[in-house]
mmCIF file of C-alpha atoms in Angstrom:
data_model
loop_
_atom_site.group_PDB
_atom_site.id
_atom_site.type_symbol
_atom_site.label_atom_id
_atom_site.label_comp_id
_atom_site.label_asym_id
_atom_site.label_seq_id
_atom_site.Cartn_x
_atom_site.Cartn_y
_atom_site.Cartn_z
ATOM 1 C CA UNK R 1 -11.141 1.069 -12.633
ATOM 2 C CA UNK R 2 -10.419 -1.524 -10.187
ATOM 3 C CA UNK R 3 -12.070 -1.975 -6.490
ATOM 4 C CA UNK R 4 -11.491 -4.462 -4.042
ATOM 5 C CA UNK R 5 -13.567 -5.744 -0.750
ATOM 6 C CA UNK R 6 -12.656 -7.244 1.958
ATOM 7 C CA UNK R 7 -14.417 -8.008 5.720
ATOM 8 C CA UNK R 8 -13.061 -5.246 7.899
ATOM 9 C CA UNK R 9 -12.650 -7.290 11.294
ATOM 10 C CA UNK R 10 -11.524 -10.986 11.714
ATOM 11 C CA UNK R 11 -11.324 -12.372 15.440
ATOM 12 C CA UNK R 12 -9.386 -15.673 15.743
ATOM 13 C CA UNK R 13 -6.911 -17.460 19.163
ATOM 14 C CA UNK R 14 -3.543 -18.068 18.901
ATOM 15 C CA UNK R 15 -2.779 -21.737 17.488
ATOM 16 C CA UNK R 16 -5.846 -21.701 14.874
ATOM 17 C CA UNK R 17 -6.316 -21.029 10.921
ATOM 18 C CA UNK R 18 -8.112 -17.758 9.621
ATOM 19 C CA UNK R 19 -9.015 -17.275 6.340
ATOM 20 C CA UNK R 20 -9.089 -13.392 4.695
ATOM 21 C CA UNK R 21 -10.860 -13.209 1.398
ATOM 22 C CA UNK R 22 -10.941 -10.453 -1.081
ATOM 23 C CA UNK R 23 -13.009 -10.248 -4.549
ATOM 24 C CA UNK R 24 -12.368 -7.282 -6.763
ATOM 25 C CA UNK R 25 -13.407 -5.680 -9.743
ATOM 26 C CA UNK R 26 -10.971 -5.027 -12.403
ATOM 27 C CA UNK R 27 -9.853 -4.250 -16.134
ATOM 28 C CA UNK R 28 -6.970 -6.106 -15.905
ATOM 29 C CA UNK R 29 -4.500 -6.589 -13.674
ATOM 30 C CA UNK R 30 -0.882 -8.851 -13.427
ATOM 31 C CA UNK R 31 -1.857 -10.023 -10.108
ATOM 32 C CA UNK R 32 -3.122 -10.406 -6.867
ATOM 33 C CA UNK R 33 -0.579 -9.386 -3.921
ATOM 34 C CA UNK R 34 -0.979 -9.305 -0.159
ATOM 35 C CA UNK R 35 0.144 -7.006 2.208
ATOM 36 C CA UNK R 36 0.765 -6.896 5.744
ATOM 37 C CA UNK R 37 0.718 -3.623 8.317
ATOM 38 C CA UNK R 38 1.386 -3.615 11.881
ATOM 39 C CA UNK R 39 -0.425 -0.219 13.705
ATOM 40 C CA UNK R 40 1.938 2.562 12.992
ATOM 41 C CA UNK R 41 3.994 0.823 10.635
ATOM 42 C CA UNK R 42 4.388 0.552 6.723
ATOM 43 C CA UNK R 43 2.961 -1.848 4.701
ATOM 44 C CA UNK R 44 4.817 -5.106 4.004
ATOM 45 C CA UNK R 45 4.935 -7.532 1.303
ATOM 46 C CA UNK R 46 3.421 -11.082 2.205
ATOM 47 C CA UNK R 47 2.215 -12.932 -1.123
ATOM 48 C CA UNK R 48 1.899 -12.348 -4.530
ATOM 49 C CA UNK R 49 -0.663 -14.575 -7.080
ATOM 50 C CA UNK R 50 0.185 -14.408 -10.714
ATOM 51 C CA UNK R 51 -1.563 -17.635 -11.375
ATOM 52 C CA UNK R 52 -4.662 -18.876 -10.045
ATOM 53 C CA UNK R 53 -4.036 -21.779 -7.609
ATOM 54 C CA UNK R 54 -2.369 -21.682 -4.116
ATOM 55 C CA UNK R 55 1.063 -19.924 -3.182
ATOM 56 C CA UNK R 56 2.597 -21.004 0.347
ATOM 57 C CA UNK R 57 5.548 -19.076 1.886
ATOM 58 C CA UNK R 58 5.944 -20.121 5.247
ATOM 59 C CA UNK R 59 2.705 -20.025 7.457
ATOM 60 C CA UNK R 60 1.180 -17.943 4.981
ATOM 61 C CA UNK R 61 -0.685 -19.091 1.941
ATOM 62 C CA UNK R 62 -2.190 -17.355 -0.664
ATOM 63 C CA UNK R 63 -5.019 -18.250 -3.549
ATOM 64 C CA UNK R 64 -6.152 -16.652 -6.544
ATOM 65 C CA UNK R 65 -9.261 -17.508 -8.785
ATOM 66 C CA UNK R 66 -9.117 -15.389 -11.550
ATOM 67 C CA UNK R 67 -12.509 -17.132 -12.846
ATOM 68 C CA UNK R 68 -14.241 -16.042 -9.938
ATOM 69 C CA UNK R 69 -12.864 -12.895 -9.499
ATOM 70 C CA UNK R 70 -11.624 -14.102 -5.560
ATOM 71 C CA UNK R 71 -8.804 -14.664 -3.361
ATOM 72 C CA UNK R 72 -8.303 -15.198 -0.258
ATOM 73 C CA UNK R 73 -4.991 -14.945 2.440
ATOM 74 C CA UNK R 74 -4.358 -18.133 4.936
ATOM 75 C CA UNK R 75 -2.511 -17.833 8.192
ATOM 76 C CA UNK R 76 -1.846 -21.109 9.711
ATOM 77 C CA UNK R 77 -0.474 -21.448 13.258
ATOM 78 C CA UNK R 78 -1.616 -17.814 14.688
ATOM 79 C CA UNK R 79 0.609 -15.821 16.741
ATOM 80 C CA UNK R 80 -0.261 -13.072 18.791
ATOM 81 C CA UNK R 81 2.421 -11.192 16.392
ATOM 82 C CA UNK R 82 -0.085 -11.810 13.740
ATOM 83 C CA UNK R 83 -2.057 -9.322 14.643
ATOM 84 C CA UNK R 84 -2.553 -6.460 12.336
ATOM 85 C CA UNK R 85 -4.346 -5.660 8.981
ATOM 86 C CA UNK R 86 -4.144 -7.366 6.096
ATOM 87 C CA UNK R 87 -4.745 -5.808 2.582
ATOM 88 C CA UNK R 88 -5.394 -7.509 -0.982
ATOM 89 C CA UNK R 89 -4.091 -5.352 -3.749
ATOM 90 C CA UNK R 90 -4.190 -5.426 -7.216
ATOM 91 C CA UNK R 91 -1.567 -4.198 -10.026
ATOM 92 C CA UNK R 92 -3.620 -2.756 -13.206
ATOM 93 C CA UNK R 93 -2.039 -3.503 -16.204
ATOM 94 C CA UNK R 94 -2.503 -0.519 -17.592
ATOM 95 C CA UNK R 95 -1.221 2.176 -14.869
ATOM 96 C CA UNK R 96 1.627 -0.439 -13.478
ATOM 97 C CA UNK R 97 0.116 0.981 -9.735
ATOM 98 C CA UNK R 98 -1.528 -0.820 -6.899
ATOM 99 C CA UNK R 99 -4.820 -0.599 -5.838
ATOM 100 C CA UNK R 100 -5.664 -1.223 -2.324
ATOM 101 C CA UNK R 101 -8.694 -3.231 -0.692
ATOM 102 C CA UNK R 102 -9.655 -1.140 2.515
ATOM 103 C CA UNK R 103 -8.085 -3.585 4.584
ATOM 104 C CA UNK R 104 -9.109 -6.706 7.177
ATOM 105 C CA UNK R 105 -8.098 -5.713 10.504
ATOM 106 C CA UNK R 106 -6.813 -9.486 12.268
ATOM 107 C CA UNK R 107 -7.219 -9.191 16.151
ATOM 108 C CA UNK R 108 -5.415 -12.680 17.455
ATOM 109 C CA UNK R 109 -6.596 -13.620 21.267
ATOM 110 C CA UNK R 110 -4.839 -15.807 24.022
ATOM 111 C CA UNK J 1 19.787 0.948 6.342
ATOM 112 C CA UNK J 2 16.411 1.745 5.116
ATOM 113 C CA UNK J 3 15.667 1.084 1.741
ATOM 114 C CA UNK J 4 12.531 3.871 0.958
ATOM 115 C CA UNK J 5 13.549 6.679 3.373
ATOM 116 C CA UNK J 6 10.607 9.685 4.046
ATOM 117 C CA UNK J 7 11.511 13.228 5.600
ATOM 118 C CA UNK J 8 9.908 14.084 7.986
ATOM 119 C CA UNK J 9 8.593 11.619 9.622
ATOM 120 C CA UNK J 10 5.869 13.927 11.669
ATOM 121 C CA UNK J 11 4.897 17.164 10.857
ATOM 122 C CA UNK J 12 2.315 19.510 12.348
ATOM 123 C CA UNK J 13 1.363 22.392 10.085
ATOM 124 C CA UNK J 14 -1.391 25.056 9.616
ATOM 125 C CA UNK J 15 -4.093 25.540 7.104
ATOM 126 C CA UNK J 16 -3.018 27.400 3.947
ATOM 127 C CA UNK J 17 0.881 26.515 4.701
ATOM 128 C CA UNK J 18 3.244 24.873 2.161
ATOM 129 C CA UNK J 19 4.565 21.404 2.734
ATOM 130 C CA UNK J 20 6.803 19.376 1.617
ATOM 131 C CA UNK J 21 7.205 15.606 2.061
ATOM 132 C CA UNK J 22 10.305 13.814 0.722
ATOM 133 C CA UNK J 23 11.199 10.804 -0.307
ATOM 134 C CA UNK J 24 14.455 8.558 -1.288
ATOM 135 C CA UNK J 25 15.251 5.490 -2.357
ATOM 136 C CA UNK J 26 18.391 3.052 -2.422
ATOM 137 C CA UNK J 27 16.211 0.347 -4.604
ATOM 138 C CA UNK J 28 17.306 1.347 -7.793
ATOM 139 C CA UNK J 29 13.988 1.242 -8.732
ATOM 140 C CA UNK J 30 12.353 3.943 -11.801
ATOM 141 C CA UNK J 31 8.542 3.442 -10.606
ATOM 142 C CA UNK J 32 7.645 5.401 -7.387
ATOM 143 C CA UNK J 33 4.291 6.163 -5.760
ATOM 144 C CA UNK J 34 3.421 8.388 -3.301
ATOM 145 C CA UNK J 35 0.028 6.900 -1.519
ATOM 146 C CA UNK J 36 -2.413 8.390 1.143
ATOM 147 C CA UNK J 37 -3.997 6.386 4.377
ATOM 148 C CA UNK J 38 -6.971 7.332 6.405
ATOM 149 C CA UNK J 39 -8.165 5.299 8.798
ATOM 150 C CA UNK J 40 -10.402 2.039 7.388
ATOM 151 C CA UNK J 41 -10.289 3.935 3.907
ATOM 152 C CA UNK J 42 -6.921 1.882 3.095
ATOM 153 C CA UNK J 43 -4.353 2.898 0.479
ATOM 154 C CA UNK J 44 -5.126 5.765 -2.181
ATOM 155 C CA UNK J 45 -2.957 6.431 -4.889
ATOM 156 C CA UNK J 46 -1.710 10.143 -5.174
ATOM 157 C CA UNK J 47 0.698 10.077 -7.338
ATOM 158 C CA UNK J 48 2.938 8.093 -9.364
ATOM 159 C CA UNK J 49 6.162 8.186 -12.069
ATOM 160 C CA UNK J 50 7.928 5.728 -13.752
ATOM 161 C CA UNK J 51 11.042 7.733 -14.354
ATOM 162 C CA UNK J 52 12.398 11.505 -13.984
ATOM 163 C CA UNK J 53 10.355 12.229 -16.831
ATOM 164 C CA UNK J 54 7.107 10.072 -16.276
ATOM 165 C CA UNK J 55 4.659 11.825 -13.547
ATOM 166 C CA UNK J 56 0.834 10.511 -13.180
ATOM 167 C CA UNK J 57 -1.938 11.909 -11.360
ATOM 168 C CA UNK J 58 -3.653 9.037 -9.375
ATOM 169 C CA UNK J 59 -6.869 8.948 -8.126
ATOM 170 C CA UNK J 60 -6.659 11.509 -5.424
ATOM 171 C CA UNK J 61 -4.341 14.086 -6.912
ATOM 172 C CA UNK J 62 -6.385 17.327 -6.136
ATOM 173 C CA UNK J 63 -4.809 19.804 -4.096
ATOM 174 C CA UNK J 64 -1.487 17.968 -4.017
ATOM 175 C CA UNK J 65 1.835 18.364 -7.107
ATOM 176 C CA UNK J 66 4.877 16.015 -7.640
ATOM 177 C CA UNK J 67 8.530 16.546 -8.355
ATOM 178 C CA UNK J 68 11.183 13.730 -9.459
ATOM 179 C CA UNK J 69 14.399 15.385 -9.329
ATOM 180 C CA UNK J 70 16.215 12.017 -9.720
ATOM 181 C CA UNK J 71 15.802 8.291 -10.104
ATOM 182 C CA UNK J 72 16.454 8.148 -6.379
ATOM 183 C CA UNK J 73 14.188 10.968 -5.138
ATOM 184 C CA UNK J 74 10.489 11.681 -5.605
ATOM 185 C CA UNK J 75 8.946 14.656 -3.348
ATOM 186 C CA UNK J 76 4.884 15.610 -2.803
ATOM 187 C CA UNK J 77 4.170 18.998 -1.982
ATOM 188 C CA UNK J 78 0.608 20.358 -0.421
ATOM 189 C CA UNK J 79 0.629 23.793 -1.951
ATOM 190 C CA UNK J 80 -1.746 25.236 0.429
ATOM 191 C CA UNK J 81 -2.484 22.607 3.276
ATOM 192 C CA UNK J 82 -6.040 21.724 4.118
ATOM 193 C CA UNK J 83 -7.409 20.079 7.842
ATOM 194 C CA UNK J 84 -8.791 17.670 5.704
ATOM 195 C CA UNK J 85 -4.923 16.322 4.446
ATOM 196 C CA UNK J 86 -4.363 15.226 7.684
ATOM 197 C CA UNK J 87 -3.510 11.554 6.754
ATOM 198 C CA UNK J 88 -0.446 9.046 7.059
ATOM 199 C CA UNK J 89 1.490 9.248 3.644
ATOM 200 C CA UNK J 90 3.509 6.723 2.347
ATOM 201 C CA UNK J 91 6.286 6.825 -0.512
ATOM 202 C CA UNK J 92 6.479 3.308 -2.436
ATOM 203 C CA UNK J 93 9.236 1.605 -5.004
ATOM 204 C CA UNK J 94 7.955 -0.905 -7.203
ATOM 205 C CA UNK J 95 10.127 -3.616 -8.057
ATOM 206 C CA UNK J 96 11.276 -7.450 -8.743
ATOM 207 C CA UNK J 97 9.897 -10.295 -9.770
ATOM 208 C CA UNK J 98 6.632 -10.600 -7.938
ATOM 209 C CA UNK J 99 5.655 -6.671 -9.011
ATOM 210 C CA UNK J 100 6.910 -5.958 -5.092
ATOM 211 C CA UNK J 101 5.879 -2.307 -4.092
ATOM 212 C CA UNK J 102 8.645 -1.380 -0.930
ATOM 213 C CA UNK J 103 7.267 1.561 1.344
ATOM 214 C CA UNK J 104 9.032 4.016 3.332
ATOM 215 C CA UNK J 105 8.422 4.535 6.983
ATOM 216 C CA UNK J 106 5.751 7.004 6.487
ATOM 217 C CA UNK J 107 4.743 10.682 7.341
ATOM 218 C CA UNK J 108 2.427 11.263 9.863
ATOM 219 C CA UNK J 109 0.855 14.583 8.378
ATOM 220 C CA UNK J 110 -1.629 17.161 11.127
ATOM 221 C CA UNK J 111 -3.029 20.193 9.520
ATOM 222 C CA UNK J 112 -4.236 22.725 12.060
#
């Protein structure tokens, strides 16, 4: 089976860098995705690690160290748009599904 | 236009009543998921099917059955509704490159 953990709660202002890590469990899995959801809303694609190292797309950056069973999400530049939860998820290899982390819930102040 | 479309997008029922949620998608995509969000619990997977014939229980099937009448379409039915169903349900696509999963809108699911 696969599980995933993440810190519930991250507090951060508008203009800095936060940081959401996740370390999991797994069997196997293809990779390490991100996901972003806005209250009341569906989940959206950020960032996907098939490789360990660091993925940028935009503001966001993403890292993956299979070795260490660990990644983590990077938001640079906070906006007050940025606010919402943030969820690691991993695709087994064997069941081709996602699993879902619980979920960091990103609160940006003025 | 949306690409993962849910019906309805509320619903208010009562214990022991049938329900069904439906889903379609535009994607062109063979796997679909049907998933199951409670507040701070996250994503659980209910069920899932990687074409009209393919169906998979996931890890919180109980209680809840699956049809896949087309590529396009993939419904979840509540045979007899429980309080304890109440829950936000989301239909997925998986797809692309970067193993992408797309999600519909959402259902916002009461039971009385």
């Amino acid at each position: 089976g696969q599980s995933l953990e993440q810190p519930s709660e991250v507090t951060a202002v508008e203009g800095a860098i936060v940081q959401i890590n996740c370390t999991y469990q797994t069997s196997g899995f293809y990779g390490l995705s991100w996901y972003q959801q806005h209250d009341g809303g569906a989940p959206t694609f950020l960032s996907y690690n098939a490789l360990d190292g660091l993925e940028e797309t935009g503001r966001f950056s993403s890292f993956l160290s299979r070795s260490d069973s660990y990644g983590y999400l990077l938001l640079q530049e906070l906006q007050m748009k940025d606010s919402a939860s943030y969820f690691c998820a991993v695709l087994d290899t064997g069941r081709r599904a996602l699993t879902f982390g619980s979920g960091t819930r990103l609160q940006v102040q003025p | 236009d949306a690409d993962v479309t849910q019906t309805p997008r509320n619903r208010i029922t009562k214990t022991g009543k049938r329900i069904m949620l439906e889903c379609s998608q535009t994607k062109g995509h063979d796997r679909m998921y049907w998933y199951r969000q409670d507040p701070g619990l996250g994503l659980r997977l209910i069920y899932y099917s990687f074409d009209v014939k393919d169906i998979n229980k996931g890890e919180i099937s109980d209680g809840y059955s699956v049809s896949r009448q087309a590529q396009a379409k993939f419904s979840l039915s509540l045979e007899s509704a429980i309080p304890n169903q109440t829950a936000l349900y989301f239909c997925a696509t998986l797809g692309g490159g970067t193993d992408t999963q797309y999600f519909g809108p959402g259902t916002r699911l009461t039971v009385l």
